[in-house]
CSV table of C-alpha atoms and ligand atoms in Angstrom, one decimal:
chain,number,residue,atom,x,y,z
J,22,MET,CA,-15.8,21.0,-7.8
J,23,SER,CA,-16.7,19.4,-10.8
J,24,SER,CA,-15.0,16.3,-12.0
J,25,SER,CA,-14.2,17.7,-15.2
J,26,PHE,CA,-11.3,20.6,-15.5
J,27,VAL,CA,-7.7,20.9,-16.7
J,28,LEU,CA,-4.7,20.9,-14.4
J,29,ARG,CA,-1.7,23.2,-15.7
J,30,GLY,CA,2.0,22.5,-14.3
J,31,ASP,CA,4.9,20.3,-14.9
J,32,LEU,CA,3.8,16.6,-15.3
J,33,CYS,CA,5.7,13.4,-14.9
J,34,TYR,CA,4.5,10.1,-14.8
J,35,SER,CA,5.6,6.4,-15.7
J,36,LEU,CA,5.1,4.9,-19.0
J,37,ASP,CA,6.8,1.7,-17.6
J,38,PRO,CA,9.0,0.5,-14.7
J,39,GLN,CA,11.9,1.9,-16.8
J,40,THR,CA,10.0,4.7,-18.4
J,41,LEU,CA,9.0,8.3,-17.0
J,42,CYS,CA,7.4,10.6,-19.3
J,43,ALA,CA,8.0,14.5,-18.3
J,44,VAL,CA,6.0,17.2,-19.9
J,45,PRO,CA,7.1,20.7,-18.7
J,46,ASP,CA,4.4,23.4,-18.6
J,47,GLY,CA,1.9,21.0,-19.6
J,48,TYR,CA,-2.1,20.3,-19.5
J,49,LEU,CA,-3.7,17.3,-17.8
J,50,VAL,CA,-7.1,17.3,-18.7
J,51,CYS,CA,-9.7,15.2,-16.6
J,52,VAL,CA,-13.4,14.6,-17.9
J,53,GLU,CA,-15.6,13.1,-15.4
J,54,GLY,CA,-13.1,11.9,-13.2
J,55,ARG,CA,-10.5,9.9,-15.5
J,56,SER,CA,-7.5,11.4,-17.7
J,57,ALA,CA,-8.5,12.5,-21.2
J,58,GLY,CA,-4.6,13.0,-21.6
J,59,VAL,CA,-1.7,14.9,-21.3
J,60,PHE,CA,-1.1,18.0,-23.8
J,61,ALA,CA,2.0,20.3,-24.2
J,62,ALA,CA,-1.0,22.7,-25.8
J,63,LEU,CA,-4.5,22.7,-24.6
J,64,PRO,CA,-6.6,21.2,-27.6
J,65,GLU,CA,-9.4,23.5,-28.4
J,66,ARG,CA,-12.3,21.1,-27.4
J,67,TYR,CA,-11.4,21.3,-23.9
J,68,SER,CA,-10.9,25.0,-23.7
J,69,ALA,CA,-14.3,25.8,-21.8
J,70,LEU,CA,-13.4,23.5,-19.0
J,71,PRO,CA,-12.0,25.1,-15.8
J,72,GLN,CA,-8.5,25.5,-15.9
J,73,LEU,CA,-6.3,25.2,-12.4
J,74,ASP,CA,-3.2,27.1,-12.8
J,75,PHE,CA,-0.2,25.1,-11.3
J,76,ARG,CA,2.8,26.5,-13.4
J,77,GLY,CA,5.9,25.9,-11.7
J,78,LYS,CA,4.7,23.1,-9.6
J,79,LEU,CA,5.2,19.5,-10.4
J,80,ILE,CA,2.3,17.0,-11.2
J,81,VAL,CA,2.5,13.6,-10.6
J,82,PRO,CA,0.0,10.7,-10.3
J,83,GLY,CA,-1.4,9.7,-6.5
J,84,LEU,CA,0.7,7.4,-4.5
J,85,VAL,CA,-0.8,3.6,-3.9
J,86,ASP,CA,0.2,2.1,-0.1
J,87,LEU,CA,-0.2,-1.6,-0.5
J,88,HIS,CA,-0.1,-2.4,2.6
J,89,ALA,CA,-0.3,-0.7,6.1
J,90,HIS,CA,-2.2,-1.5,9.6
J,91,ALA,CA,-4.4,1.5,10.4
J,92,PRO,CA,-4.9,0.2,14.3
J,93,GLN,CA,-1.0,0.5,14.9
J,94,TYR,CA,-0.3,4.1,13.7
J,95,THR,CA,-0.9,4.4,17.7
J,96,TYR,CA,2.3,3.2,18.5
J,97,ARG,CA,4.9,3.9,15.3
J,98,ALA,CA,8.3,3.8,16.2
J,99,LEU,CA,8.2,2.0,19.1
J,100,GLY,CA,9.8,-1.3,19.9
J,101,MET,CA,11.8,-1.1,16.8
J,102,ASP,CA,14.5,-3.1,18.5
J,103,LEU,CA,12.5,-6.2,18.3
J,104,GLU,CA,12.2,-8.9,15.4
J,105,LEU,CA,9.0,-9.7,14.0
J,106,LEU,CA,7.5,-12.1,16.3
J,107,GLU,CA,8.5,-10.8,19.7
J,108,TRP,CA,7.1,-7.5,18.4
J,109,LEU,CA,3.9,-8.6,17.4
J,110,GLU,CA,3.7,-10.4,20.9
J,111,ARG,CA,4.8,-7.4,22.6
J,112,HIS,CA,3.4,-4.2,20.9
J,113,THR,CA,1.1,-5.1,18.4
J,114,PHE,CA,-1.4,-7.9,19.9
J,115,PRO,CA,-1.8,-5.6,23.1
J,116,ALA,CA,-2.2,-2.4,21.3
J,117,GLU,CA,-4.6,-4.1,18.9
J,118,ALA,CA,-6.5,-5.6,21.3
J,119,ARG,CA,-8.0,-2.0,22.5
J,120,TYR,CA,-9.9,-1.8,19.3
J,121,ALA,CA,-12.8,-3.7,21.0
J,122,ASP,CA,-13.4,-0.3,22.4
J,123,LEU,CA,-15.4,1.8,20.4
J,124,ASP,CA,-14.3,4.9,21.7
J,125,PHE,CA,-10.7,4.4,21.7
J,126,ALA,CA,-11.3,3.1,18.0
J,127,GLY,CA,-12.8,6.1,17.0
J,128,ALA,CA,-10.1,8.4,18.5
J,129,ALA,CA,-7.2,6.6,17.3
J,130,TYR,CA,-8.7,6.1,13.4
J,131,ASP,CA,-9.5,10.0,13.5
J,132,ARG,CA,-5.7,10.4,13.5
J,133,PHE,CA,-4.6,7.9,11.4
J,134,VAL,CA,-7.4,9.2,8.7
J,135,GLU,CA,-6.7,12.6,8.9
J,136,ASP,CA,-3.0,12.2,8.2
J,137,LEU,CA,-3.3,9.5,5.7
J,138,ARG,CA,-5.8,12.5,4.0
J,139,ARG,CA,-3.0,15.1,4.0
J,140,SER,CA,-0.1,12.4,2.9
J,141,PRO,CA,0.6,11.6,-0.8
J,142,THR,CA,-1.3,8.8,-0.8
J,143,THR,CA,-4.2,8.3,-2.7
J,144,ARG,CA,-5.5,4.9,-2.3
J,145,ALA,CA,-4.6,2.3,0.4
J,146,CYS,CA,-5.0,-1.4,1.4
J,147,LEU,CA,-5.4,-1.3,4.8
J,148,PHE,CA,-5.3,-4.1,7.5
J,149,ALA,CA,-7.7,-3.1,10.5
J,150,THR,CA,-8.1,-5.4,13.7
J,151,SER,CA,-10.0,-8.5,14.4
J,152,HIS,CA,-13.3,-6.6,15.2
J,153,ALA,CA,-16.0,-6.1,13.2
J,154,GLY,CA,-17.4,-2.8,14.9
J,155,ALA,CA,-14.0,-1.2,14.8
J,156,THR,CA,-13.3,-2.1,10.9
J,157,LEU,CA,-16.5,-0.4,9.9
J,158,LEU,CA,-16.1,2.4,11.9
J,159,LEU,CA,-12.4,3.1,10.2
J,160,MET,CA,-14.3,2.5,6.9
J,161,GLU,CA,-16.6,5.2,7.5
J,162,LYS,CA,-14.0,7.6,8.3
J,163,LEU,CA,-11.9,6.6,5.2
J,164,GLU,CA,-15.2,6.9,3.2
J,165,GLU,CA,-15.9,10.4,4.5
J,166,SER,CA,-12.2,11.5,3.6
J,167,GLY,CA,-12.2,11.1,0.1
J,168,LEU,CA,-9.7,8.6,-0.5
J,169,VAL,CA,-10.1,5.2,-1.9
J,170,THR,CA,-9.1,2.4,0.0
J,171,ARG,CA,-9.5,-1.7,0.5
J,172,VAL,CA,-9.8,-2.5,4.3
J,173,GLY,CA,-9.6,-5.8,6.0
J,174,LYS,CA,-11.1,-7.2,9.4
J,175,VAL,CA,-8.3,-9.4,10.3
J,176,ASN,CA,-8.8,-13.1,11.0
J,177,MET,CA,-6.4,-14.5,13.9
J,178,ASP,CA,-7.4,-17.7,16.0
J,179,ARG,CA,-4.5,-19.1,17.0
J,180,ASN,CA,-1.0,-18.4,18.5
J,181,CYS,CA,-1.2,-14.7,19.8
J,182,SER,CA,-2.1,-13.7,23.3
J,183,SER,CA,-5.7,-14.0,24.2
J,184,ALA,CA,-7.1,-10.6,24.4
J,185,ALA,CA,-6.3,-10.2,20.5
J,186,ARG,CA,-6.8,-14.2,19.4
J,187,GLU,CA,-10.8,-14.9,18.0
J,188,ALA,CA,-12.3,-17.8,20.0
J,189,ASP,CA,-12.0,-20.2,17.0
J,190,ALA,CA,-12.6,-20.2,13.5
J,191,GLY,CA,-16.5,-20.5,13.8
J,192,ALA,CA,-16.2,-16.9,15.6
J,193,SER,CA,-14.0,-15.5,13.3
J,194,LEU,CA,-15.8,-16.4,10.3
J,195,ALA,CA,-19.0,-15.4,11.8
J,196,GLU,CA,-17.7,-11.8,12.8
J,197,THR,CA,-16.4,-11.9,9.0
J,198,ARG,CA,-19.6,-12.1,7.7
J,199,ARG,CA,-21.1,-9.6,10.4
J,200,TRP,CA,-18.6,-7.2,9.0
J,201,LEU,CA,-19.0,-7.8,5.5
J,202,ALA,CA,-22.7,-7.0,5.9
J,203,GLY,CA,-22.1,-3.8,7.1
J,204,CYS,CA,-19.8,-2.5,4.1
J,205,GLY,CA,-22.8,-2.3,1.3
J,206,SER,CA,-23.0,1.5,1.4
J,207,PHE,CA,-19.6,2.6,0.9
J,208,ARG,CA,-18.6,3.9,-2.7
J,209,ARG,CA,-14.8,4.7,-2.3
J,210,THR,CA,-14.2,2.0,0.6
J,211,ALA,CA,-14.4,-2.0,0.1
J,212,PRO,CA,-13.7,-4.6,1.9
J,213,ILE,CA,-10.9,-7.2,1.7
J,214,LEU,CA,-10.1,-10.8,2.9
J,215,THR,CA,-7.4,-10.3,5.7
J,216,PRO,CA,-5.9,-13.9,7.1
J,217,ARG,CA,-3.3,-12.0,9.3
J,218,PHE,CA,-0.3,-14.8,8.4
J,219,ILE,CA,-0.2,-18.3,8.6
J,220,PRO,CA,0.9,-18.7,12.3
J,221,SER,CA,-2.4,-16.8,13.4
J,222,CYS,CA,-5.0,-18.8,11.7
J,223,THR,CA,-5.9,-22.5,11.8
J,224,ASP,CA,-6.3,-24.7,8.9
J,225,GLU,CA,-10.2,-24.7,9.6
J,226,LEU,CA,-10.3,-21.0,9.4
J,227,LEU,CA,-8.3,-20.7,6.3
J,228,ALA,CA,-10.6,-23.2,4.8
J,229,GLY,CA,-13.5,-21.1,5.7
J,230,LEU,CA,-12.1,-17.8,4.3
J,231,GLY,CA,-11.1,-19.4,0.9
J,232,GLU,CA,-14.7,-20.7,0.4
J,233,LEU,CA,-15.9,-17.1,1.4
J,234,GLN,CA,-13.5,-16.2,-1.1
J,235,ARG,CA,-14.8,-18.3,-3.6
J,236,GLU,CA,-18.3,-17.3,-2.8
J,237,THR,CA,-17.7,-13.4,-2.6
J,238,GLY,CA,-15.1,-12.7,-5.4
J,239,LEU,CA,-13.4,-10.7,-2.9
J,240,PRO,CA,-9.7,-10.1,-2.7
J,241,VAL,CA,-7.1,-11.2,-0.2
J,242,GLN,CA,-4.1,-9.6,1.6
J,243,SER,CA,-1.7,-11.2,3.7
J,244,HIS,CA,2.2,-11.6,5.3
J,245,LEU,CA,4.4,-13.8,3.4
J,246,SER,CA,8.2,-15.2,4.0
J,247,GLU,CA,8.7,-11.9,6.1
J,248,ASN,CA,11.1,-13.1,8.9
J,249,LEU,CA,13.3,-16.3,9.2
J,250,ASP,CA,11.5,-17.3,12.8
J,251,GLU,CA,8.4,-17.0,11.1
J,252,ILE,CA,9.0,-18.9,8.3
J,253,ALA,CA,10.9,-21.7,10.2
J,254,TRP,CA,7.2,-21.8,12.3
J,255,VAL,CA,5.1,-21.8,9.2
J,256,LYS,CA,7.4,-25.2,8.3
J,257,GLU,CA,6.3,-26.8,11.6
J,258,LEU,CA,2.7,-25.6,11.7
J,259,CYS,CA,2.1,-26.8,8.0
J,260,PRO,CA,4.5,-30.1,7.4
J,261,TRP,CA,2.1,-30.7,4.6
J,262,SER,CA,2.5,-27.9,2.5
J,263,ALA,CA,5.7,-27.3,0.2
J,264,GLY,CA,6.4,-23.7,1.3
J,265,TYR,CA,4.9,-20.8,2.8
J,266,ALA,CA,3.2,-19.5,-0.4
J,267,ASP,CA,2.0,-22.8,-1.0
J,268,ALA,CA,0.0,-23.1,2.5
J,269,TYR,CA,-1.8,-20.2,1.0
J,270,ASP,CA,-2.6,-21.5,-2.3
J,271,ARG,CA,-3.7,-25.0,-1.2
J,272,PHE,CA,-6.6,-23.1,0.6
J,273,GLY,CA,-7.1,-20.7,-2.8
J,274,LEU,CA,-5.8,-17.6,-0.8
J,275,LEU,CA,-2.8,-17.0,-2.7
J,276,GLY,CA,-4.7,-15.4,-5.7
J,277,GLY,CA,-5.7,-16.6,-9.2
J,278,ALA,CA,-8.0,-15.5,-12.0
J,279,ASN,CA,-11.1,-14.6,-9.8
J,280,CYS,CA,-9.0,-14.0,-6.5
J,281,PRO,CA,-6.6,-10.7,-6.4
J,282,ALA,CA,-4.1,-10.8,-3.6
J,283,ILE,CA,-1.4,-8.7,-2.2
J,284,MET,CA,1.4,-10.7,-0.3
J,285,ALA,CA,3.4,-8.4,1.9
J,286,HIS,CA,7.1,-8.5,2.4
J,287,CYS,CA,8.1,-11.8,0.5
J,288,VAL,CA,11.6,-10.9,2.0
J,289,HIS,CA,12.9,-14.2,1.7
J,290,SER,CA,10.9,-15.7,-1.6
J,291,GLY,CA,13.1,-17.9,-3.4
J,292,PRO,CA,12.9,-18.6,-7.1
J,293,GLU,CA,10.3,-21.4,-6.4
J,294,GLU,CA,8.2,-19.4,-4.2
J,295,THR,CA,8.5,-16.3,-6.8
J,296,ALA,CA,7.7,-18.5,-9.7
J,297,LEU,CA,4.4,-19.6,-8.0
J,298,LEU,CA,3.6,-15.9,-6.8
J,299,GLN,CA,4.0,-14.9,-10.7
J,300,ALA,CA,1.8,-17.9,-11.9
J,301,ARG,CA,-0.5,-16.6,-9.4
J,302,GLY,CA,-0.6,-12.8,-10.7
J,303,VAL,CA,-0.1,-11.8,-7.2
J,304,TRP,CA,0.9,-8.2,-6.0
J,305,VAL,CA,4.0,-8.2,-4.0
J,306,ALA,CA,4.0,-5.2,-1.5
J,307,HIS,CA,7.3,-4.4,-0.8
J,308,CYS,CA,7.9,-2.7,2.4
J,309,PRO,CA,11.3,-1.2,2.7
J,310,GLU,CA,11.0,0.6,5.9
J,311,SER,CA,9.5,-2.1,7.8
J,312,ASN,CA,12.0,-4.8,6.8
J,313,ALA,CA,14.7,-2.6,7.9
J,314,ASN,CA,13.3,-1.7,11.0
J,315,ILE,CA,12.5,-5.1,12.2
J,316,ALA,CA,15.5,-6.6,11.0
J,317,SER,CA,13.3,-9.0,8.6
J,318,GLY,CA,15.9,-8.5,5.5
J,319,VAL,CA,15.9,-6.8,2.0
J,320,ALA,CA,13.5,-8.4,-0.6
J,321,PRO,CA,14.8,-9.3,-3.7
J,322,VAL,CA,12.5,-6.7,-5.8
J,323,ARG,CA,14.9,-6.9,-8.8
J,324,ALA,CA,14.4,-10.5,-9.1
J,325,PHE,CA,10.6,-9.8,-8.8
J,326,LEU,CA,10.9,-7.1,-11.7
J,327,ASP,CA,13.1,-9.5,-13.9
J,328,GLY,CA,10.3,-11.9,-13.4
J,329,GLY,CA,7.3,-9.9,-14.3
J,330,LEU,CA,5.8,-9.8,-11.0
J,331,ARG,CA,3.0,-7.0,-10.2
J,332,VAL,CA,5.0,-5.0,-7.3
J,333,GLY,CA,3.8,-1.9,-5.3
J,334,LEU,CA,5.1,-0.1,-2.0
J,335,GLY,CA,3.9,-0.4,1.3
J,336,SER,CA,4.4,1.7,4.4
J,337,ASP,CA,3.5,-1.2,6.8
J,338,ILE,CA,2.7,1.0,9.5
J,339,ALA,CA,3.7,0.2,12.2
J,340,GLY,CA,6.7,-2.0,11.1
J,341,GLY,CA,7.4,1.2,9.0
J,342,ALA,CA,7.1,4.3,11.1
J,343,GLN,CA,6.6,6.8,8.3
J,344,LEU,CA,3.5,7.1,6.0
J,345,SER,CA,4.7,8.7,3.2
J,346,LEU,CA,5.7,6.3,0.3
J,347,PHE,CA,8.0,8.9,-0.9
J,348,ARG,CA,10.2,7.7,1.6
J,349,ALA,CA,9.4,4.3,1.2
J,350,MET,CA,10.5,5.0,-2.7
J,351,ALA,CA,13.8,6.4,-1.7
J,352,LEU,CA,14.4,3.5,1.0
J,353,ALA,CA,13.5,1.0,-1.6
J,354,ILE,CA,16.4,2.2,-3.4
J,355,GLN,CA,19.1,2.6,-0.6
J,356,VAL,CA,18.4,-0.9,0.6
J,357,SER,CA,18.8,-2.2,-2.8
J,358,LYS,CA,22.1,-1.1,-2.9
J,359,LEU,CA,23.0,-2.2,0.3
J,360,ARG,CA,21.6,-5.8,-0.8
J,361,TRP,CA,23.9,-5.6,-3.9
J,362,ARG,CA,26.9,-4.7,-2.1
J,363,LEU,CA,27.0,-6.8,0.6
J,364,LEU,CA,25.0,-9.8,-0.3
J,365,ASP,CA,24.3,-10.3,-4.2
J,366,SER,CA,25.8,-8.4,-6.9
J,367,SER,CA,24.0,-10.6,-9.3
J,368,LEU,CA,20.9,-8.1,-8.6
J,369,ALA,CA,21.2,-4.6,-9.6
J,370,PRO,CA,20.2,-1.5,-7.2
J,371,LEU,CA,16.7,-0.2,-8.1
J,372,THR,CA,16.6,2.9,-9.7
J,373,ILE,CA,14.2,6.4,-9.4
J,374,PRO,CA,11.9,5.3,-12.3
J,375,GLU,CA,11.5,1.7,-11.1
J,376,VAL,CA,10.3,2.6,-7.3
J,377,PHE,CA,8.5,5.8,-8.7
J,378,TRP,CA,6.6,3.3,-11.1
J,379,MET,CA,6.0,0.7,-8.0
J,380,GLY,CA,4.4,3.5,-6.2
J,381,THR,CA,2.2,4.5,-8.7
J,382,LEU,CA,1.3,2.1,-11.7
J,383,GLY,CA,2.7,-0.9,-10.1
J,384,GLY,CA,0.3,-0.6,-7.1
J,385,GLY,CA,-2.4,1.4,-8.5
J,386,SER,CA,-3.0,-1.5,-11.1
J,387,PHE,CA,-4.3,-3.3,-7.9
J,388,PHE,CA,-7.5,-0.6,-8.0
J,389,GLY,CA,-7.9,-0.7,-12.1
J,390,ALA,CA,-6.7,1.6,-14.2
J,391,VAL,CA,-4.6,3.8,-11.5
J,392,GLY,CA,-1.8,5.5,-11.5
J,393,SER,CA,-0.9,6.9,-14.8
J,394,PHE,CA,-1.9,10.1,-16.7
J,395,ALA,CA,-2.5,7.9,-19.7
J,396,PRO,CA,-6.0,8.6,-21.1
J,397,GLY,CA,-8.6,6.5,-19.4
J,398,TYR,CA,-6.9,6.3,-16.1
J,399,GLU,CA,-8.8,7.5,-13.1
J,400,LEU,CA,-7.4,10.7,-12.2
J,401,ASP,CA,-5.4,10.6,-9.2
J,402,ALA,CA,-3.1,13.5,-8.9
J,403,LEU,CA,-0.9,15.4,-6.3
J,404,VAL,CA,0.5,19.1,-6.9
J,405,LEU,CA,3.9,19.2,-5.5
J,406,ASP,CA,5.5,22.9,-4.4
J,407,ASP,CA,9.4,22.1,-4.8
J,408,ALA,CA,10.2,25.9,-4.4
J,409,ARG,CA,12.1,25.5,-1.3
J,410,LEU,CA,14.3,23.1,-3.4
J,411,SER,CA,15.0,25.2,-6.4
J,412,GLY,CA,17.9,26.4,-7.7
J,413,PRO,CA,19.8,29.1,-8.2
J,414,GLN,CA,20.7,26.5,-10.8
J,415,PRO,CA,17.7,25.3,-13.2
J,416,HIS,CA,16.5,21.2,-12.9
J,417,GLY,CA,14.8,19.4,-15.4
J,418,VAL,CA,11.0,17.9,-14.5
J,419,GLU,CA,12.4,14.4,-14.1
J,420,GLU,CA,15.7,16.0,-11.8
J,421,ARG,CA,12.9,18.0,-9.5
J,422,LEU,CA,11.0,14.6,-9.2
J,423,GLU,CA,14.3,12.7,-8.0
J,424,GLN,CA,14.7,15.4,-5.5
J,425,MET,CA,11.3,14.7,-4.4
J,426,VAL,CA,11.5,11.1,-3.8
J,427,TYR,CA,14.2,11.8,-1.4
J,428,LEU,CA,13.0,14.9,0.4
J,429,ALA,CA,9.4,15.7,0.0
J,430,GLU,CA,7.4,16.9,3.1
J,431,ASP,CA,3.7,16.5,3.5
J,432,ARG,CA,4.0,20.5,3.6
J,433,ASP,CA,5.2,20.3,-0.1
J,434,LEU,CA,1.9,18.9,-1.0
J,435,LEU,CA,-0.4,21.9,-2.5
J,436,ALA,CA,-3.2,19.9,-3.8
J,437,LYS,CA,-4.6,16.1,-4.0
J,438,PHE,CA,-6.9,14.7,-6.1
J,439,VAL,CA,-8.5,11.0,-6.1
J,440,ALA,CA,-10.9,10.0,-8.7
J,441,GLY,CA,-11.2,13.6,-10.1
J,442,ARG,CA,-12.3,14.9,-6.9
J,443,ARG,CA,-10.2,17.5,-4.8
J,444,LEU,CA,-9.4,16.5,-1.3
J,445,PHE,CA,-7.6,19.9,-0.7
L,514,GUN,N1,2.8,-10.6,10.5
L,514,GUN,C1,1.6,-10.8,11.1
L,514,GUN,N2,1.0,-9.7,11.3
L,514,GUN,C2,2.2,-8.7,11.1
L,514,GUN,C3,1.9,-7.2,11.4
L,514,GUN,O1,1.2,-6.5,12.0
L,514,GUN,N3,3.2,-6.3,11.0
L,514,GUN,C4,3.9,-6.7,10.4
L,514,GUN,N4,5.1,-6.5,9.5
L,514,GUN,N5,4.0,-8.5,10.2
L,514,GUN,C5,3.2,-9.4,10.4
L,515,FE,FE1,2.3,-5.8,7.8
């Protein structure tokens, strides 16, 4: 299909965290993969473009998953009675060690990539495992899927069970360079440096990754202040640091002008850490399902939004069991209400416009002009058939979006476009 066309339907997208724009029976014009705008009546100059008639269907920007672990999809929903550090040892590290076997990796990643392709996600930042070969295999499958992703070979050279641990910093960095050398031919799939978290990376490895970041300009993704035992452990491991985020920052891995960075969770980030994240322009990946499943807590997302931080949503498969970011949106609201009611009434619960913004524009900005239908944005779009929820009473476009946030299932997804390319 040409990447210039017109979508007709009930359009809804975010203008900013508080404001939705809804255009019933409108026209979304795509010219060479980018939005040329949303119109109530189709301008004459676009009348020759092919039109796709989705009248009566809801059309929204594609959703952006800022944090998920592709290899963990195989054991999602298992071990949810544990907290982070025990869950990693008992489930994650043994499962990820299996990806040394490329046959296993291929079979597992086929399932993950196909389910992600069928989901509302159009773009994602993914952790793979520590293996260069299996990470490249995942990237090949993602490239084929039409999704746009950043994928990281994980670095981990201490404090995890031996089959998963890399021998030392030198071996981890050499495997990272071997992986990067194989990433050159992808168009939609790009690398991202991925120190697992401070407890699993020696200072020598973090210093080497910092150098590699400055050499390549690659973005960085990691975990930050997720769990109380983890935070106490970081204090022991890094007595020289002023805090968890500072431990990354000392190595140039927390972000900055030439280092876009995503930090997942930030459940227990206090005012000082939040200010540092803001100063470095970090994208916080809020992962409400994971934070509930492995009992990490509820992140103070309202404080992040008030502080002007960049915030997106993450499924955090397999801390989170569900790929759909509509599920993450609903849960972000639900847990924010519990936090407000039980813990801190000064941070008001999140709203539908806010979580929808986080799942589209908030996370999308990590990929550039992504997450909106405003002119110039790359055209990622979902066509949702919400007829099974309708009537007999009429609902407005914004109410229908609200219902989708709580109730959408993959079967409601009629069509999906990524950068102007139709995936189905
Ligand atoms: N911290 C370090 N590794 C992981 C992981 O795989 N999942 C989550 N949720 N937190 C982590
Ligand atoms: Fe994670």
